[in-house]
Amino acid sequence: MDVTREQWSGKLGFILAASGSAVGLGNLWKFPYITWNNEGGAFVLVYLLCIAVIGVPVMMSEILIGRRSKKSPASAFAALGNPRWSFVGWLGVVAGLVILAFYSVIAGWSLRSFVQCVEWSVNGYKAPAPEAFGEFLRDGTAQIALGALFLGATAAIVGRGISGGIERATRVLMPVLFAIMIYLVINVMLLDGFAEALAFLFRPDFSKLTGHSVLEALGHAFFTLSLGMGGMLAYGSYLQKKDDIPRISLTVAALDTLIALVACVIMFGIIFTVPSLRATMEQARATGEGVSSVGMLFVTLPDLFYTKMPGGALVGPLFYVLVAFAALSSTISLLEVVVASVAERVGITRWRATLVATALVFVPSVACALSLGASEGLSTLRLFGGLESLNHIVAGGKTGALSIFDHVAANWLLPLGGLGLTVYAGWVMRREDTAEELFGEAGA
Ligand code: PHE
């Protein structure tokens, strides 16, 4: 037994770190914009079903494999006696690198919004021109620099080891993020568009549901709960024996879902209140993936902060700092999987593994940064060139490096990893071991 392995300081430490990983741009940036593009209600319902029926069991499998093996994703299966299954761990490492590459670029957008809000708070608000966000996306230098800043911050924390940074930061920042979101929701309740936002989200119209939206909901359930890449496995490996895995998984999934729904209520409440915003968003949906729907988190909220609520001059900048931290606690878990696996399997120090992993991810991350308009070739890239049907099946018809990375990770790598992890926990591991992890000694 590895008695020197670090552990979370109790159940709360794990819940904080795991929800820190789960809650992030998936909830605040991606979910609202894909819900918009998939026309609300029915999509939301399918998503909720995917979380409950697939997400929670996958999360339990991941955590229990981690705690049982007390190893990184790449060595967990060998430690449990099935080295042939190690490919599931390595698949997670690849998924981690792919997600990190585009995620850090989007996380960078929150830094720009922060600076912009500080300026508005000091000098007064001037509604930005509708094209301003698109121009920012086309600024390759800014995209690369902000993304790199994010990667650097993540590496500095992960290099230092697990409980040092993650627990301490999330302990303070998650509650503050919740509190601010509650304050925002209260303000949105007073807007004219609030009722329509609720109807859009919670009144399903099944005629709007397509096969594609069902798949997108499923992929997003994996993405938002950080499942299928070994992140929960890595964190579970530091979990104490006495903690109750099914309960913890339910808590993390519920928290994550709540934040995602609240984020939608806030954003749609504003969009349905401001006719010009609504018109831009509807146009973006009609013409495919418009810049304004991708940038929803960054373009709709300032209107609320600076024209529709008290205290916005303070809340605005603070909100984007919290978005950045929510993203950071997710990028930490992404890099952790890669670093823990490489350090353990290649036998190098944590710091060295961190350097190698960060260098590895930097190159594709630059490609993502330049794929938002700065480089014509990268922005119009198609995964299989002219092979339309393959592009459609594998990459969801997406163009541009960033969108392709996002789609392939969320819709292929994570679900495949999740399948591997659940099959392993359910059928390959000894039944008594799985039961003992899930239900304690009594279940064995
Ligand atoms: N769950 C994170 C989010 O919603 C993203 C993530 C995906 C993190 C996969 C780790 C693994 O932002």
Short mmCIF file of N, CA, C and O in Angstrom, two decimals, residues 30 33-34 37-38 212 216 288-289 294 378-385 388 390-408 410-411:
data_model
loop_
_atom_site.label_atom_id
_atom_site.label_comp_id
_atom_site.label_asym_id
_atom_site.label_seq_id
_atom_site.Cartn_x
_atom_site.Cartn_y
_atom_site.Cartn_z
N LYS A 30 -19.83 27.09 -23.32
CA LYS A 30 -20.30 26.19 -24.37
C LYS A 30 -21.79 25.84 -24.25
O LYS A 30 -22.51 25.88 -25.24
N TYR A 33 -24.26 28.45 -25.53
CA TYR A 33 -24.27 28.71 -26.97
C TYR A 33 -24.75 27.51 -27.79
O TYR A 33 -25.46 27.67 -28.78
N ILE A 34 -24.45 26.29 -27.31
CA ILE A 34 -25.00 25.16 -28.08
C ILE A 34 -26.50 25.00 -27.81
O ILE A 34 -27.25 24.55 -28.67
N ASN A 37 -28.00 27.33 -30.28
CA ASN A 37 -27.95 26.79 -31.65
C ASN A 37 -28.89 25.60 -31.84
O ASN A 37 -29.37 25.37 -32.93
N ASN A 38 -29.14 24.84 -30.78
CA ASN A 38 -30.03 23.69 -30.88
C ASN A 38 -31.46 24.01 -30.45
O ASN A 38 -32.26 23.09 -30.20
N HIS A 212 -28.52 15.10 -34.80
CA HIS A 212 -27.29 15.80 -34.49
C HIS A 212 -27.34 16.46 -33.11
O HIS A 212 -26.38 16.43 -32.35
N GLU A 216 -24.93 15.88 -29.87
CA GLU A 216 -24.23 17.00 -29.26
C GLU A 216 -24.52 17.05 -27.75
O GLU A 216 -23.63 17.33 -26.95
N GLY A 288 -25.70 29.35 -39.40
CA GLY A 288 -24.68 28.40 -38.93
C GLY A 288 -24.01 28.97 -37.70
O GLY A 288 -24.60 29.75 -36.98
N GLU A 289 -22.75 28.58 -37.49
CA GLU A 289 -22.11 28.97 -36.25
C GLU A 289 -21.52 30.37 -36.32
O GLU A 289 -20.35 30.54 -36.59
N VAL A 294 -20.95 31.95 -30.63
CA VAL A 294 -19.76 31.40 -29.97
C VAL A 294 -19.29 32.33 -28.86
O VAL A 294 -18.80 31.90 -27.82
N LEU A 378 -5.99 27.79 -41.60
CA LEU A 378 -6.41 27.11 -40.37
C LEU A 378 -7.88 27.35 -40.06
O LEU A 378 -8.54 26.50 -39.47
N SER A 379 -8.39 28.51 -40.48
CA SER A 379 -9.79 28.83 -40.18
C SER A 379 -10.76 28.05 -41.05
O SER A 379 -11.90 27.83 -40.67
N THR A 380 -10.30 27.67 -42.25
CA THR A 380 -11.21 26.95 -43.14
C THR A 380 -10.83 25.47 -43.25
O THR A 380 -11.36 24.76 -44.08
N LEU A 381 -9.92 25.08 -42.36
CA LEU A 381 -9.45 23.69 -42.37
C LEU A 381 -10.62 22.71 -42.21
O LEU A 381 -11.54 22.94 -41.45
N ARG A 382 -10.54 21.62 -42.98
CA ARG A 382 -11.51 20.55 -42.77
C ARG A 382 -10.71 19.30 -42.47
O ARG A 382 -9.68 19.06 -43.11
N LEU A 383 -11.18 18.52 -41.53
CA LEU A 383 -10.38 17.40 -41.03
C LEU A 383 -9.97 16.45 -42.16
O LEU A 383 -8.85 15.98 -42.23
N PHE A 384 -10.90 16.16 -43.06
CA PHE A 384 -10.59 15.24 -44.15
C PHE A 384 -10.63 15.94 -45.51
O PHE A 384 -11.06 15.34 -46.50
N GLY A 385 -10.21 17.20 -45.54
CA GLY A 385 -10.17 17.92 -46.81
C GLY A 385 -11.49 17.89 -47.53
O GLY A 385 -12.52 18.27 -46.99
N GLU A 388 -16.36 15.02 -48.03
CA GLU A 388 -17.49 15.60 -47.30
C GLU A 388 -18.13 14.66 -46.30
O GLU A 388 -18.43 15.04 -45.17
N LEU A 390 -16.97 12.05 -44.72
CA LEU A 390 -16.13 11.82 -43.53
C LEU A 390 -16.11 13.05 -42.63
O LEU A 390 -16.20 12.94 -41.41
N ASN A 391 -16.00 14.23 -43.25
CA ASN A 391 -16.03 15.47 -42.47
C ASN A 391 -17.31 15.54 -41.66
O ASN A 391 -17.31 15.96 -40.51
N HIS A 392 -18.37 15.12 -42.29
CA HIS A 392 -19.66 15.23 -41.64
C HIS A 392 -19.76 14.23 -40.49
O HIS A 392 -20.17 14.57 -39.38
N ILE A 393 -19.34 13.00 -40.74
CA ILE A 393 -19.51 11.96 -39.72
C ILE A 393 -18.55 12.18 -38.55
O ILE A 393 -18.95 12.18 -37.39
N VAL A 394 -17.28 12.40 -38.86
CA VAL A 394 -16.29 12.45 -37.77
C VAL A 394 -16.21 13.84 -37.14
O VAL A 394 -16.11 13.97 -35.93
N ALA A 395 -16.27 14.87 -37.97
CA ALA A 395 -16.05 16.22 -37.42
C ALA A 395 -17.33 17.04 -37.38
O ALA A 395 -17.29 18.25 -37.17
N GLY A 396 -18.46 16.39 -37.56
CA GLY A 396 -19.73 17.12 -37.48
C GLY A 396 -19.81 18.26 -38.49
O GLY A 396 -20.52 19.23 -38.27
N GLY A 397 -19.04 18.14 -39.58
CA GLY A 397 -19.04 19.18 -40.60
C GLY A 397 -18.35 20.46 -40.16
O GLY A 397 -18.47 21.49 -40.81
N LYS A 398 -17.60 20.41 -39.04
CA LYS A 398 -16.97 21.63 -38.52
C LYS A 398 -15.78 22.06 -39.38
O LYS A 398 -15.07 21.22 -39.94
N THR A 399 -15.58 23.37 -39.46
CA THR A 399 -14.38 23.89 -40.13
C THR A 399 -13.55 24.67 -39.12
O THR A 399 -14.09 25.26 -38.19
N GLY A 400 -12.24 24.69 -39.36
CA GLY A 400 -11.34 25.44 -38.48
C GLY A 400 -10.81 24.54 -37.38
O GLY A 400 -11.52 23.70 -36.85
N ALA A 401 -9.51 24.75 -37.05
CA ALA A 401 -8.84 23.87 -36.09
C ALA A 401 -9.57 23.83 -34.75
O ALA A 401 -9.83 22.75 -34.21
N LEU A 402 -9.91 24.99 -34.21
CA LEU A 402 -10.51 25.02 -32.88
C LEU A 402 -11.82 24.23 -32.83
O LEU A 402 -12.03 23.39 -31.95
N SER A 403 -12.70 24.48 -33.77
CA SER A 403 -14.00 23.78 -33.75
C SER A 403 -13.82 22.29 -33.96
O SER A 403 -14.55 21.48 -33.38
N ILE A 404 -12.87 21.91 -34.80
CA ILE A 404 -12.65 20.49 -35.05
C ILE A 404 -12.12 19.81 -33.78
O ILE A 404 -12.60 18.75 -33.39
N PHE A 405 -11.15 20.44 -33.12
CA PHE A 405 -10.62 19.89 -31.86
C PHE A 405 -11.75 19.69 -30.87
O PHE A 405 -11.86 18.65 -30.22
N ASP A 406 -12.58 20.71 -30.72
CA ASP A 406 -13.68 20.66 -29.77
C ASP A 406 -14.61 19.50 -30.10
O ASP A 406 -14.94 18.67 -29.25
N HIS A 407 -14.98 19.43 -31.37
CA HIS A 407 -15.95 18.40 -31.76
C HIS A 407 -15.38 16.99 -31.58
O HIS A 407 -16.04 16.11 -31.03
N VAL A 408 -14.17 16.79 -32.05
CA VAL A 408 -13.59 15.44 -31.98
C VAL A 408 -13.39 15.01 -30.53
O VAL A 408 -13.66 13.86 -30.15
N ALA A 410 -15.05 16.16 -27.72
CA ALA A 410 -16.29 15.98 -26.96
C ALA A 410 -17.14 14.84 -27.52
O ALA A 410 -17.83 14.16 -26.77
N ASN A 411 -17.11 14.65 -28.85
CA ASN A 411 -18.02 13.67 -29.42
C ASN A 411 -17.40 12.32 -29.71
O ASN A 411 -18.11 11.36 -29.95
#
